[in-house]
Each structure stands twice: as structure tokens, then as C-alpha cells.
């Protein structure tokens, strides 16, 4: 190790090579800039995360102290990111989307404060912390605020089968690659094939929902045809049937709606932005001058809430930068809602915040690219909720079931490769 460090860092050889490793690093750090952060240690040792665990001093905030525990914490982010949308379903049509998202943003900030005071122990970073790194965290939050609204709007207008592969798939691949360029830990020969398998899982997920949607549409059209045929037999529906057939034929002959192309472009932009917040957040926390994950996340949520509320407020006032989901509302309607409905948004924001802080905290021992990629396998958790809680796939066609099985296999292989690639 010392010969390798001497060649790379040009540090004078200490008097004793048999001294303990921690004393060796402390002694040579006084003579020159030897491996002051996790990424430099990992680079000098060929990407070994086990060396990183022992060579660096323990941070003054809570962080997993082993690879196994960090892996469990990263999978907590997978579970939370795949579960928070259940609160939006629970609120349902009783709550305007603008009201729900406002409470969601408040929930993220309140949870970030709790995490910063609790496991974060009010430490903004290492003693050498550079507070200009807050700009990276604020930029990451602002980018995520726009990306998350584009994702939710894309799902509402274009459907899961289009929004998921375009937005989540793009964010998964781009986010992992950019984050790895910032923090080069892990084995790329295993990490990137794992990301590719996760992308295949996202595509299989979208195909399963597309097949299910087509099956439900065909069933609904068959039901309508039975009703129309019964009306024809009674002699009451001839004119209505001719009008319906004429309108359907003209609709089928019409060119694709411009809104469809707009939705695709919106989902792609959301995916690109979704892939940009992770490397920005990594830049805020990297090295001895970086922020603690808890303080970085607090800055992140404040910027995300400010951006989200600005966009939603503009939509209500007629200054929409993206299509509005739901009717126009007002602050008086928001404050007039029962607390139970506000609670769903606050709970959803808290669950998402728990997943995100778990992802950031586990990125220290694992590598931020690996933790981000593991978190982006969250669609498999969302599908499990749909299968067992909402029974979305009851009576699903065979094509949809096959796509679901393929999705689970792709995600299982992806998680396996990602875990092996972090070693």
C-alpha cells in the first residue's frame, strides 16, 4: 500500500512501515495531501469499500458502519420510494392534487428537520466543511422539484406505460452514470450491467401495465357494444349508433393529438432532470469539505418545496410551466380540508423523506452510484402493492402476467449484480 501511495501521491516515506494504518495515514497527511476522502481512498485501492470503512474516521453523525448494514439501509430507500404513492391513492378524489403535493412538500421538510436533529446530531458536516457546497444541495432539490412534478404529471396524462420507461428509465441510467463519474466507487463491470437489467425491469413493468390497460379497454368496449345492440333491438338507438360509429371512425382517422407528443417530451425532460439531482447531491457531500447527508438533505427539501410550490402556485394563477393536474383551487379550500386529508400528504412526504435520507446515508459506505441505482429499483415494490393490496392485476391477460414475471426476474438479477458490484 505504501509503495503504491508513494508513487501516486508523492508523499515522503515515514520512518516506520510497521506502524498501524490509522497512524500511518495521520503521519503522512501532515506531509502531503494523502487520501482525504472516501473516493480518493477507493481510487487508490482499486475501489475497495472495505478499506474505506477502516481508513476514514467515523463521522460525527450516524452512518452505517459496515457494508451489510449500509446495504440494508439502501434497500429501505427502495421500499420507501416504492410505497409513498399509496398515500396519494388513499387521498384519492377527495383531495386536489395541488393540496396533496403541498402537504407532501411540507412533510419532506419536517422529516428532514427531524433527521437533522436526531441521527444528524445537528452537524452540518466535517470540521473542514465548505458551506458553499450548500449550493449543490439547493440545486439538487430544485432540479428534483421540477422532475418529480413532471413525473407525476406525465403519469396522470400519459399513463404508467409511457411515463415510467421514459422518465424512470432515463433517470435510472443517466443518474447512475453521472453519479459514478462524480464518485468512482464500485466495480463498473458489475454495476452497469446491473443498471441495464434494472432498465429492462422498468420496461417490463411498463409493458405489464400497458397490456392490463388494453385488456380493460377492450372489456369496456365489449360492454358498450352489448348495450348498443340491445338498444338497436328495441328500436331506440339507431341514430345514436350511427353518430357513435361516425365519431369513432373520424377519431381513428384523425392524426395523433399534439398533446401526445407533448406528454412524451415532458416525460423525457422529467427523466433527464431526475437523473441530474443525484450527482449534484453527491457533489454537495463528497470529501472532508462536504456537507453531512442530513444537512444536505435539509437544504435539498427546502429547495424542492420552494420550486414545487412555485410551479403549483403558478398553475393556479394561470402561469403554468407544465400542464395542471386537477381543477383550479384556492388557499381557502386548502385550509378548509379535514386534518385527515392533510395527514395523507404529510405521511407521503415523510415516507419519501425516509427513503431519500436512507439512500444518501448509505451512499457513504456503499458509493453513491450504487445506493442510487438500488433505490431506483423501487418500481418492483410499487407493483407488489398493486398486486396484493389493490388487486390491480386480478383477471389480467397472459401477456401482462408474463411481463410481470420478467420484471421480477430482471430486478432480482439487477439487485444481485449491484450488490456484488459494490464489493
Tab-separated table of N, CA and C in Angstrom, residues 80 83-109 148-149 152-153 305 308-309 312 315-316 325-327 329-330 333-335 337-352 390:
chain	number	residue	atom	x	y	z
A	80	UNK	N	-39.273	2.538	0.552
A	80	UNK	CA	-39.988	3.801	0.778
A	80	UNK	C	-40.333	4.490	-0.535
A	83	UNK	N	-43.340	3.015	-2.020
A	83	UNK	CA	-44.541	2.932	-1.179
A	83	UNK	C	-45.236	4.262	-0.953
A	84	UNK	N	-44.526	5.389	-1.103
A	84	UNK	CA	-45.128	6.666	-0.710
A	84	UNK	C	-46.341	7.024	-1.566
A	85	UNK	N	-46.388	6.541	-2.812
A	85	UNK	CA	-47.521	6.870	-3.679
A	85	UNK	C	-48.829	6.264	-3.185
A	86	UNK	N	-48.765	5.292	-2.272
A	86	UNK	CA	-50.002	4.748	-1.695
A	86	UNK	C	-50.799	5.819	-0.966
A	87	UNK	N	-50.101	6.811	-0.409
A	87	UNK	CA	-50.827	7.872	0.294
A	87	UNK	C	-51.617	8.736	-0.685
A	88	UNK	N	-51.101	8.920	-1.905
A	88	UNK	CA	-51.853	9.663	-2.914
A	88	UNK	C	-53.101	8.891	-3.324
A	89	UNK	N	-52.977	7.570	-3.434
A	89	UNK	CA	-54.149	6.755	-3.750
A	89	UNK	C	-55.164	6.797	-2.620
A	90	UNK	N	-54.670	6.834	-1.374
A	90	UNK	CA	-55.587	6.870	-0.230
A	90	UNK	C	-56.358	8.192	-0.192
A	91	UNK	N	-55.672	9.294	-0.514
A	91	UNK	CA	-56.367	10.582	-0.562
A	91	UNK	C	-57.393	10.598	-1.681
A	92	UNK	N	-57.022	9.998	-2.824
A	92	UNK	CA	-57.957	9.805	-3.917
A	92	UNK	C	-58.566	11.089	-4.440
A	93	UNK	N	-59.825	10.968	-4.877
A	93	UNK	CA	-60.526	12.106	-5.471
A	93	UNK	C	-61.031	13.098	-4.426
A	94	UNK	N	-60.841	12.768	-3.142
A	94	UNK	CA	-61.306	13.677	-2.086
A	94	UNK	C	-60.386	14.878	-1.917
A	95	UNK	N	-59.231	14.852	-2.591
A	95	UNK	CA	-58.237	15.891	-2.360
A	95	UNK	C	-57.650	16.339	-3.691
A	96	UNK	N	-57.619	17.631	-3.917
A	96	UNK	CA	-56.999	18.184	-5.104
A	96	UNK	C	-55.509	17.870	-5.102
A	97	UNK	N	-54.967	17.587	-6.301
A	97	UNK	CA	-53.552	17.228	-6.381
A	97	UNK	C	-52.664	18.352	-5.850
A	98	UNK	N	-53.022	19.604	-6.091
A	98	UNK	CA	-52.227	20.726	-5.597
A	98	UNK	C	-52.176	20.727	-4.075
A	99	UNK	N	-53.294	20.389	-3.435
A	99	UNK	CA	-53.327	20.324	-1.968
A	99	UNK	C	-52.462	19.173	-1.464
A	100	UNK	N	-52.585	18.021	-2.128
A	100	UNK	CA	-51.783	16.870	-1.699
A	100	UNK	C	-50.297	17.165	-1.841
A	101	UNK	N	-49.893	17.745	-2.975
A	101	UNK	CA	-48.467	17.970	-3.191
A	101	UNK	C	-47.922	19.027	-2.241
A	102	UNK	N	-48.751	19.998	-1.870
A	102	UNK	CA	-48.319	20.978	-0.871
A	102	UNK	C	-48.017	20.301	0.456
A	103	UNK	N	-48.925	19.421	0.905
A	103	UNK	CA	-48.687	18.687	2.147
A	103	UNK	C	-47.510	17.739	2.016
A	104	UNK	N	-47.343	17.150	0.836
A	104	UNK	CA	-46.199	16.269	0.589
A	104	UNK	C	-44.889	17.023	0.786
A	105	UNK	N	-44.789	18.221	0.220
A	105	UNK	CA	-43.567	19.026	0.373
A	105	UNK	C	-43.327	19.400	1.835
A	106	UNK	N	-44.388	19.788	2.539
A	106	UNK	CA	-44.244	20.105	3.959
A	106	UNK	C	-43.763	18.885	4.740
A	107	UNK	N	-44.282	17.721	4.401
A	107	UNK	CA	-43.857	16.501	5.088
A	107	UNK	C	-42.389	16.204	4.888
A	108	UNK	N	-41.865	16.467	3.676
A	108	UNK	CA	-40.443	16.212	3.433
A	108	UNK	C	-39.561	17.141	4.268
A	109	UNK	N	-39.939	18.422	4.366
A	109	UNK	CA	-39.126	19.374	5.123
A	109	UNK	C	-39.174	19.055	6.624
A	148	UNK	N	-39.938	15.759	-10.281
A	148	UNK	CA	-40.996	14.985	-9.644
A	148	UNK	C	-42.373	15.432	-10.119
A	149	UNK	N	-42.548	16.741	-10.317
A	149	UNK	CA	-43.823	17.227	-10.848
A	149	UNK	C	-44.019	16.788	-12.297
A	152	UNK	N	-45.099	13.013	-12.039
A	152	UNK	CA	-46.480	12.817	-11.605
A	152	UNK	C	-47.469	13.327	-12.660
A	153	UNK	N	-47.139	14.446	-13.314
A	153	UNK	CA	-47.999	14.946	-14.374
A	153	UNK	C	-47.999	14.005	-15.571
A	305	UNK	N	-39.262	22.070	-2.036
A	305	UNK	CA	-40.569	22.605	-1.673
A	305	UNK	C	-40.791	23.977	-2.315
A	308	UNK	N	-41.474	23.376	-6.028
A	308	UNK	CA	-42.764	22.742	-6.247
A	308	UNK	C	-43.932	23.677	-5.999
A	309	UNK	N	-43.878	24.431	-4.892
A	309	UNK	CA	-44.970	25.354	-4.585
A	309	UNK	C	-45.025	26.508	-5.586
A	312	UNK	N	-46.787	24.964	-8.684
A	312	UNK	CA	-48.207	24.727	-8.431
A	312	UNK	C	-48.955	26.049	-8.270
A	315	UNK	N	-49.565	27.509	-11.621
A	315	UNK	CA	-50.646	26.822	-12.331
A	315	UNK	C	-52.014	27.324	-11.893
A	316	UNK	N	-52.173	27.632	-10.621
A	316	UNK	CA	-53.463	28.116	-10.133
A	316	UNK	C	-53.743	29.554	-10.567
A	325	UNK	N	-52.626	19.259	-13.162
A	325	UNK	CA	-53.361	18.045	-12.813
A	325	UNK	C	-54.474	18.438	-11.843
A	326	UNK	N	-55.721	18.243	-12.249
A	326	UNK	CA	-56.835	18.594	-11.383
A	326	UNK	C	-57.323	20.004	-11.640
A	327	UNK	N	-58.472	20.343	-11.085
A	327	UNK	CA	-59.046	21.677	-11.307
A	327	UNK	C	-58.301	22.749	-10.517
A	329	UNK	N	-57.758	25.505	-7.782
A	329	UNK	CA	-58.192	25.550	-6.387
A	329	UNK	C	-57.705	26.847	-5.745
A	330	UNK	N	-57.879	26.955	-4.428
A	330	UNK	CA	-57.503	28.184	-3.719
A	330	UNK	C	-56.972	27.824	-2.339
A	333	UNK	N	-59.722	26.782	0.160
A	333	UNK	CA	-60.104	25.372	0.067
A	333	UNK	C	-59.067	24.478	0.738
A	334	UNK	N	-57.792	24.858	0.593
A	334	UNK	CA	-56.724	24.058	1.217
A	334	UNK	C	-56.875	24.046	2.738
A	335	UNK	N	-57.044	25.213	3.348
A	335	UNK	CA	-57.150	25.274	4.805
A	335	UNK	C	-58.499	24.763	5.305
A	337	UNK	N	-59.758	21.889	4.341
A	337	UNK	CA	-59.766	20.424	4.298
A	337	UNK	C	-59.672	19.839	5.695
A	338	UNK	N	-60.262	18.659	5.936
A	338	UNK	CA	-60.093	17.975	7.224
A	338	UNK	C	-58.630	17.582	7.436
A	339	UNK	N	-58.234	17.492	8.696
A	339	UNK	CA	-56.839	17.167	9.002
A	339	UNK	C	-56.455	15.783	8.484
A	340	UNK	N	-57.425	14.865	8.420
A	340	UNK	CA	-57.124	13.513	7.939
A	340	UNK	C	-56.588	13.559	6.513
A	341	UNK	N	-57.187	14.391	5.672
A	341	UNK	CA	-56.704	14.505	4.300
A	341	UNK	C	-55.327	15.156	4.244
A	342	UNK	N	-55.098	16.162	5.073
A	342	UNK	CA	-53.744	16.744	5.151
A	342	UNK	C	-52.735	15.689	5.612
A	343	UNK	N	-53.196	14.803	6.478
A	343	UNK	CA	-52.303	13.784	7.013
A	343	UNK	C	-51.764	12.852	5.945
A	344	UNK	N	-52.570	12.571	4.891
A	344	UNK	CA	-52.069	11.686	3.841
A	344	UNK	C	-50.881	12.307	3.116
A	345	UNK	N	-50.972	13.593	2.810
A	345	UNK	CA	-49.847	14.243	2.151
A	345	UNK	C	-48.614	14.330	3.035
A	346	UNK	N	-48.817	14.659	4.310
A	346	UNK	CA	-47.688	14.716	5.244
A	346	UNK	C	-47.044	13.346	5.410
A	347	UNK	N	-47.879	12.296	5.475
A	347	UNK	CA	-47.334	10.942	5.611
A	347	UNK	C	-46.563	10.543	4.360
A	348	UNK	N	-47.120	10.860	3.189
A	348	UNK	CA	-46.413	10.535	1.954
A	348	UNK	C	-45.062	11.228	1.867
A	349	UNK	N	-45.001	12.506	2.241
A	349	UNK	CA	-43.725	13.216	2.235
A	349	UNK	C	-42.738	12.636	3.232
A	350	UNK	N	-43.222	12.221	4.394
A	350	UNK	CA	-42.338	11.642	5.414
A	350	UNK	C	-41.774	10.298	4.959
A	351	UNK	N	-42.615	9.473	4.328
A	351	UNK	CA	-42.141	8.170	3.834
A	351	UNK	C	-41.093	8.379	2.743
A	352	UNK	N	-41.376	9.297	1.817
A	352	UNK	CA	-40.392	9.569	0.772
A	352	UNK	C	-39.097	10.116	1.372
A	390	UNK	N	-54.081	-3.646	-3.872
A	390	UNK	CA	-55.103	-3.077	-4.741
A	390	UNK	C	-55.663	-4.077	-5.753
